PDB file of C-alpha atoms in Angstrom:
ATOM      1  CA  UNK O 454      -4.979  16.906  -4.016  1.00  0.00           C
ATOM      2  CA  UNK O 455      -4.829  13.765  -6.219  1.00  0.00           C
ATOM      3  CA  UNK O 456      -1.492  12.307  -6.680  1.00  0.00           C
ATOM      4  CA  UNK O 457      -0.512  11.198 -10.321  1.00  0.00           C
ATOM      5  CA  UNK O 458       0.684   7.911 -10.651  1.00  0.00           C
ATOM      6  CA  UNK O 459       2.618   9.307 -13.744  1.00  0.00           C
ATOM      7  CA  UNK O 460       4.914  10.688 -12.020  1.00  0.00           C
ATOM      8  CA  UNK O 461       6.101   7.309  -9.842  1.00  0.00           C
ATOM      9  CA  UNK O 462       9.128   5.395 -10.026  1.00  0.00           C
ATOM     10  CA  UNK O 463       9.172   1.818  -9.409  1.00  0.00           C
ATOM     11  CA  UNK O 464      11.772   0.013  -7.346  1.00  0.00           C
ATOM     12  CA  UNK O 465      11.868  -3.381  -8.459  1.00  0.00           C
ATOM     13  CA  UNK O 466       8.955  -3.425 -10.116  1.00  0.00           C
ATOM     14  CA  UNK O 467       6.841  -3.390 -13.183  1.00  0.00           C
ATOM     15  CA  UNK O 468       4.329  -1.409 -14.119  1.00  0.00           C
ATOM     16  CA  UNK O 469       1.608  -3.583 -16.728  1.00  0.00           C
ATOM     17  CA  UNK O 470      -0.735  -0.293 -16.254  1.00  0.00           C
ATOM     18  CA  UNK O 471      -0.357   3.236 -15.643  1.00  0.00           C
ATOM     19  CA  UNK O 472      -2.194   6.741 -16.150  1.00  0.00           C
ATOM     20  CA  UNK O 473      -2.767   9.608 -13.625  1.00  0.00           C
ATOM     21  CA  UNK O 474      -5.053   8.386 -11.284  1.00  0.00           C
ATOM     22  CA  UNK O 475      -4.654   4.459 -11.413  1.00  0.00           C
ATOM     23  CA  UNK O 476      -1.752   2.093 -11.539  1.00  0.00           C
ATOM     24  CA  UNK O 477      -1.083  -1.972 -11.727  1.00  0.00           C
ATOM     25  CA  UNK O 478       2.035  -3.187 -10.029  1.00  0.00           C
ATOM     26  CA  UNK O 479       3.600  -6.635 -10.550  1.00  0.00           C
ATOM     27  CA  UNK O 480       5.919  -7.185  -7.349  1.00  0.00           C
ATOM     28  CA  UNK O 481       8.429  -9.983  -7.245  1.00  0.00           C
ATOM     29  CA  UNK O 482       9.047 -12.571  -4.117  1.00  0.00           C
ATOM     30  CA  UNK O 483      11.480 -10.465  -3.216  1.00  0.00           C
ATOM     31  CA  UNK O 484       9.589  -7.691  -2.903  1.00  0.00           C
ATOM     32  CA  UNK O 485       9.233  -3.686  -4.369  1.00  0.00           C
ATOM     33  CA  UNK O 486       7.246  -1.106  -4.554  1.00  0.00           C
ATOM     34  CA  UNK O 487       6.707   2.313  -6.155  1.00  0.00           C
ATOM     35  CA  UNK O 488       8.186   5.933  -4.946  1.00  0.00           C
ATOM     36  CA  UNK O 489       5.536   8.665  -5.119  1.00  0.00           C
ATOM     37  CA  UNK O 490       7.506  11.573  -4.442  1.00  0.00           C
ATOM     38  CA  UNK O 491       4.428  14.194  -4.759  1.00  0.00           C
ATOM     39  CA  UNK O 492       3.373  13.024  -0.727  1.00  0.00           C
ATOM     40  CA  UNK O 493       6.630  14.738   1.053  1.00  0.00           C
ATOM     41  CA  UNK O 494       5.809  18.909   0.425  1.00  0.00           C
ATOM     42  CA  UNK O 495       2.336  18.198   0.319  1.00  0.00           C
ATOM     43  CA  UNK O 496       1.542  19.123   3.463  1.00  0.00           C
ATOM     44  CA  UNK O 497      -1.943  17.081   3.365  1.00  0.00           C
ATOM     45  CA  UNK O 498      -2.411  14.736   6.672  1.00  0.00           C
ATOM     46  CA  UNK O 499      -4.091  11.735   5.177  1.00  0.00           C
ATOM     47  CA  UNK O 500      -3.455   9.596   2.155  1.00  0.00           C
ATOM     48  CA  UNK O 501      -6.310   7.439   0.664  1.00  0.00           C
ATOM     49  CA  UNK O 502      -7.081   5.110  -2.248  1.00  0.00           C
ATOM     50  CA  UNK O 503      -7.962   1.554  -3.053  1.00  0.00           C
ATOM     51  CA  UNK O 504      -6.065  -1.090  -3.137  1.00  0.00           C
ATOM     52  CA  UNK O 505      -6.494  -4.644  -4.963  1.00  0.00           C
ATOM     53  CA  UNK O 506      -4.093  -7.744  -4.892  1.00  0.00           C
ATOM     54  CA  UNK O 507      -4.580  -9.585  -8.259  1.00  0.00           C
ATOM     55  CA  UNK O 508      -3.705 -12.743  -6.753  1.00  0.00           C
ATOM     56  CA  UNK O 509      -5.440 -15.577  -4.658  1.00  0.00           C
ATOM     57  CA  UNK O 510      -2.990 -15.182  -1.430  1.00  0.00           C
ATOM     58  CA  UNK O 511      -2.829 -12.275   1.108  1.00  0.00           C
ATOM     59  CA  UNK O 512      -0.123  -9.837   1.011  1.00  0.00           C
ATOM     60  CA  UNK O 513       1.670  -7.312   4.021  1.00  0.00           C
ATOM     61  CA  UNK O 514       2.387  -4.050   2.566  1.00  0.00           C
ATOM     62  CA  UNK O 515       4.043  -1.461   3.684  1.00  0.00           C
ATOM     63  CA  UNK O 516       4.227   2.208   3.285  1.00  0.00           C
ATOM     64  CA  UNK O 517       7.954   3.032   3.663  1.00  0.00           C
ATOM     65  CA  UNK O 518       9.351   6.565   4.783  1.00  0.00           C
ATOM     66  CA  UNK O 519      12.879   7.622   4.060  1.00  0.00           C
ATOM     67  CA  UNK O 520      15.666  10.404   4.805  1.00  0.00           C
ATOM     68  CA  UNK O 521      16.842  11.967   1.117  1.00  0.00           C
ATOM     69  CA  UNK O 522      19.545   9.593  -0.024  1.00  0.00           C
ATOM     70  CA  UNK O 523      18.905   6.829   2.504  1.00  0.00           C
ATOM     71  CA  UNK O 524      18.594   3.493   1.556  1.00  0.00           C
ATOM     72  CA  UNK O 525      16.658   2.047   4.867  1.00  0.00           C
ATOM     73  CA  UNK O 526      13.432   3.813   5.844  1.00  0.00           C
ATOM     74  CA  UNK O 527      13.204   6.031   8.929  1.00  0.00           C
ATOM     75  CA  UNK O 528       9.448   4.730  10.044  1.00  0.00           C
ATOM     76  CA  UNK O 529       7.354   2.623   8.263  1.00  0.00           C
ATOM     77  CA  UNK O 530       3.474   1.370   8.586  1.00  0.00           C
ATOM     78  CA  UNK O 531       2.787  -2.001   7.648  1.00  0.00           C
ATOM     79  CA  UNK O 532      -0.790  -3.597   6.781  1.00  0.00           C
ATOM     80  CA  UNK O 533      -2.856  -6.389   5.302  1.00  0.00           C
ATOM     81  CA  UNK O 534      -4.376  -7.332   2.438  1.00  0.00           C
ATOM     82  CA  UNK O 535      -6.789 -10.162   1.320  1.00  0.00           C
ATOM     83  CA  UNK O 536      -6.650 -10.918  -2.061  1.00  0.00           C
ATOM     84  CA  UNK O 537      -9.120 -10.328  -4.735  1.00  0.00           C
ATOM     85  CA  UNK O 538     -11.311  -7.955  -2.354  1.00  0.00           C
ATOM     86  CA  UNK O 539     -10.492  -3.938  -3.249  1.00  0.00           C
ATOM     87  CA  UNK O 540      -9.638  -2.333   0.101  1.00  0.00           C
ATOM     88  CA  UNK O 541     -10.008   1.092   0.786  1.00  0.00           C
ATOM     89  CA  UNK O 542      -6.948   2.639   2.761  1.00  0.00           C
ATOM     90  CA  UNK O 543      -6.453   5.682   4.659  1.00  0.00           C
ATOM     91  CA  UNK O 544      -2.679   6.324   6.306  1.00  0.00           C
ATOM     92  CA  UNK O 545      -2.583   9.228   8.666  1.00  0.00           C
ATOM     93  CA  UNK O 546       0.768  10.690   7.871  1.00  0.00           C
ATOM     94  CA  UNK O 547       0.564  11.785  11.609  1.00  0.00           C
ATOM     95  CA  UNK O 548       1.319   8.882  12.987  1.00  0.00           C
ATOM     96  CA  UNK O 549       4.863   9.089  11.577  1.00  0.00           C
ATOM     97  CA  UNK O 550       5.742  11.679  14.108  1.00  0.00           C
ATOM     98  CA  UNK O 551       6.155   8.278  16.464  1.00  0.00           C
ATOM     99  CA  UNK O 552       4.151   9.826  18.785  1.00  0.00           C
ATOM    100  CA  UNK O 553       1.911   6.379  18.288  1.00  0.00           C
ATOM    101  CA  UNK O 554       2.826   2.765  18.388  1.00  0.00           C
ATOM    102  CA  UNK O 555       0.253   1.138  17.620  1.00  0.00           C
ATOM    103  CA  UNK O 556      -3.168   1.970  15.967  1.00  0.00           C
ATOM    104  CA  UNK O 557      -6.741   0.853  17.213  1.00  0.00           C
ATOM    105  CA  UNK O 558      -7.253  -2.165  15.000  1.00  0.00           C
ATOM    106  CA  UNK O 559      -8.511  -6.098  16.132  1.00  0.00           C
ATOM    107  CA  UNK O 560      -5.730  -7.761  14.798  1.00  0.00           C
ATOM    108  CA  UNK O 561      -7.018 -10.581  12.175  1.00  0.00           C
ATOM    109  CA  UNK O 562     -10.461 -10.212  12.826  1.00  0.00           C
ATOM    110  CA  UNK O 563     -11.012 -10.094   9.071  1.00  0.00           C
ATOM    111  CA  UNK O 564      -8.549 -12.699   7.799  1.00  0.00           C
ATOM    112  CA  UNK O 565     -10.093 -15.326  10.770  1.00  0.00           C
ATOM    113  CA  UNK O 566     -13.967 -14.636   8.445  1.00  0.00           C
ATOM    114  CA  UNK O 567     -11.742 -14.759   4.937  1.00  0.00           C
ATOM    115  CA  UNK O 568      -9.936 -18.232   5.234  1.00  0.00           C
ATOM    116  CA  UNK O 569     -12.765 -19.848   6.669  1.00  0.00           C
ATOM    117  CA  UNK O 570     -15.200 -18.878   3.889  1.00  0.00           C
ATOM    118  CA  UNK O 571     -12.085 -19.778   1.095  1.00  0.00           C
ATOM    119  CA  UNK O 572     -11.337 -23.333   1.398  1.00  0.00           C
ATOM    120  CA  UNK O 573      -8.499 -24.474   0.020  1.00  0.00           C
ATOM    121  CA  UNK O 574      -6.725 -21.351  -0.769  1.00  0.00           C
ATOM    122  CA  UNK O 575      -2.493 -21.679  -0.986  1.00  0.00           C
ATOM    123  CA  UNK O 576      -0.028 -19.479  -0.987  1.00  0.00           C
ATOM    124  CA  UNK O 577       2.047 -17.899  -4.478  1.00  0.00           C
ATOM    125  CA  UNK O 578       5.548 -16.079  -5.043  1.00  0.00           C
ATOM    126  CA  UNK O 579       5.267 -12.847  -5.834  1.00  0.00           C
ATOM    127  CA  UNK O 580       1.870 -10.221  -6.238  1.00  0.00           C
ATOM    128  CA  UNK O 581      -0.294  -8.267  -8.855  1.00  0.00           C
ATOM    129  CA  UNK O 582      -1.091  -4.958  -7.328  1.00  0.00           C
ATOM    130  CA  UNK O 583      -3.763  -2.704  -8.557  1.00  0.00           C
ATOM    131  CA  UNK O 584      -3.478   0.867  -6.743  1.00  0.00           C
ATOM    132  CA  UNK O 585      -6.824   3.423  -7.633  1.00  0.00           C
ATOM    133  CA  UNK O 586      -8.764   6.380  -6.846  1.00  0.00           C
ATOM    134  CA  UNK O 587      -5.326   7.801  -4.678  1.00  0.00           C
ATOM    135  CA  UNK O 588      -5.732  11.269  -2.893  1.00  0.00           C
ATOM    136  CA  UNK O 589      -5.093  12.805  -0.107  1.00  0.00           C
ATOM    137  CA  UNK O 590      -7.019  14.945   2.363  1.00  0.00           C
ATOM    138  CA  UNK O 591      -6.098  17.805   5.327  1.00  0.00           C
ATOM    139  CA  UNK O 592      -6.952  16.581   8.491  1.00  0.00           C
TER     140      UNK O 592
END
């Protein structure tokens, strides 16, 4: 099942690009996101896509999961992402039974390799998100 990025709502954001299978985000400091409604009945287990930050600093996303009509998220994942470097994620939307704490990962494994091969790099306000190739899978 592909999920169509037409049908998203941003939450304070911008969109500079959108069609049905690709979007680019512009975030704020503050922060934002997008709302893809299409995930909740899907009854898939996986969602997966790239991911690109259009800027030269690192951002923490998360992937937020709320109660109709709440304002704070019941369970959220959070992750990574270096900039300029497409990354491929997959989010197992089992994990959000809380069964799990915490994933197998090697926390900053990747990020040590990145900043020592980028001298010089320096943090920015606010992100360019491009968001790609999104589907999901059954498990």
């Amino acid at each position: 099942m592909k999920i169509h990025f037409e049908n998203a709502v941003a939450r304070a954001a911008t969109f500079t690009s959108l069609s049905a299978d690709r979007c680019e985000v512009v975030l704020g400091a503050e922060g934002g996101g997008i709302s893809l409604a299409e995930i909740r009945n899907s009854g898939k287990r996986y969602i997966i896509g790239d991911i690109e930050v259009l800027e030269e600093h690192s951002v923490a996303m998360m992937f937020r999961c709320f109660l109709p009509g709440a304002e704070e998220e019941r369970i959220f994942m959070r992750f990574g992402l270096l900039p300029c470097l497409k990354t491929r994620i997959c989010l197992d939307l089992h994990l959000l039974d809380n069964s799990t704490i915490y994933t197998n990962r090697t926390p900053a494994r990747l990020s040590w390799w990145f900043m020592d091969s980028v001298p010089g790099s320096k943090r920015q306000t606010g992100s360019s998100l491009a968001w790609s190739v999104p589907f999901m899978r059954s498990g």
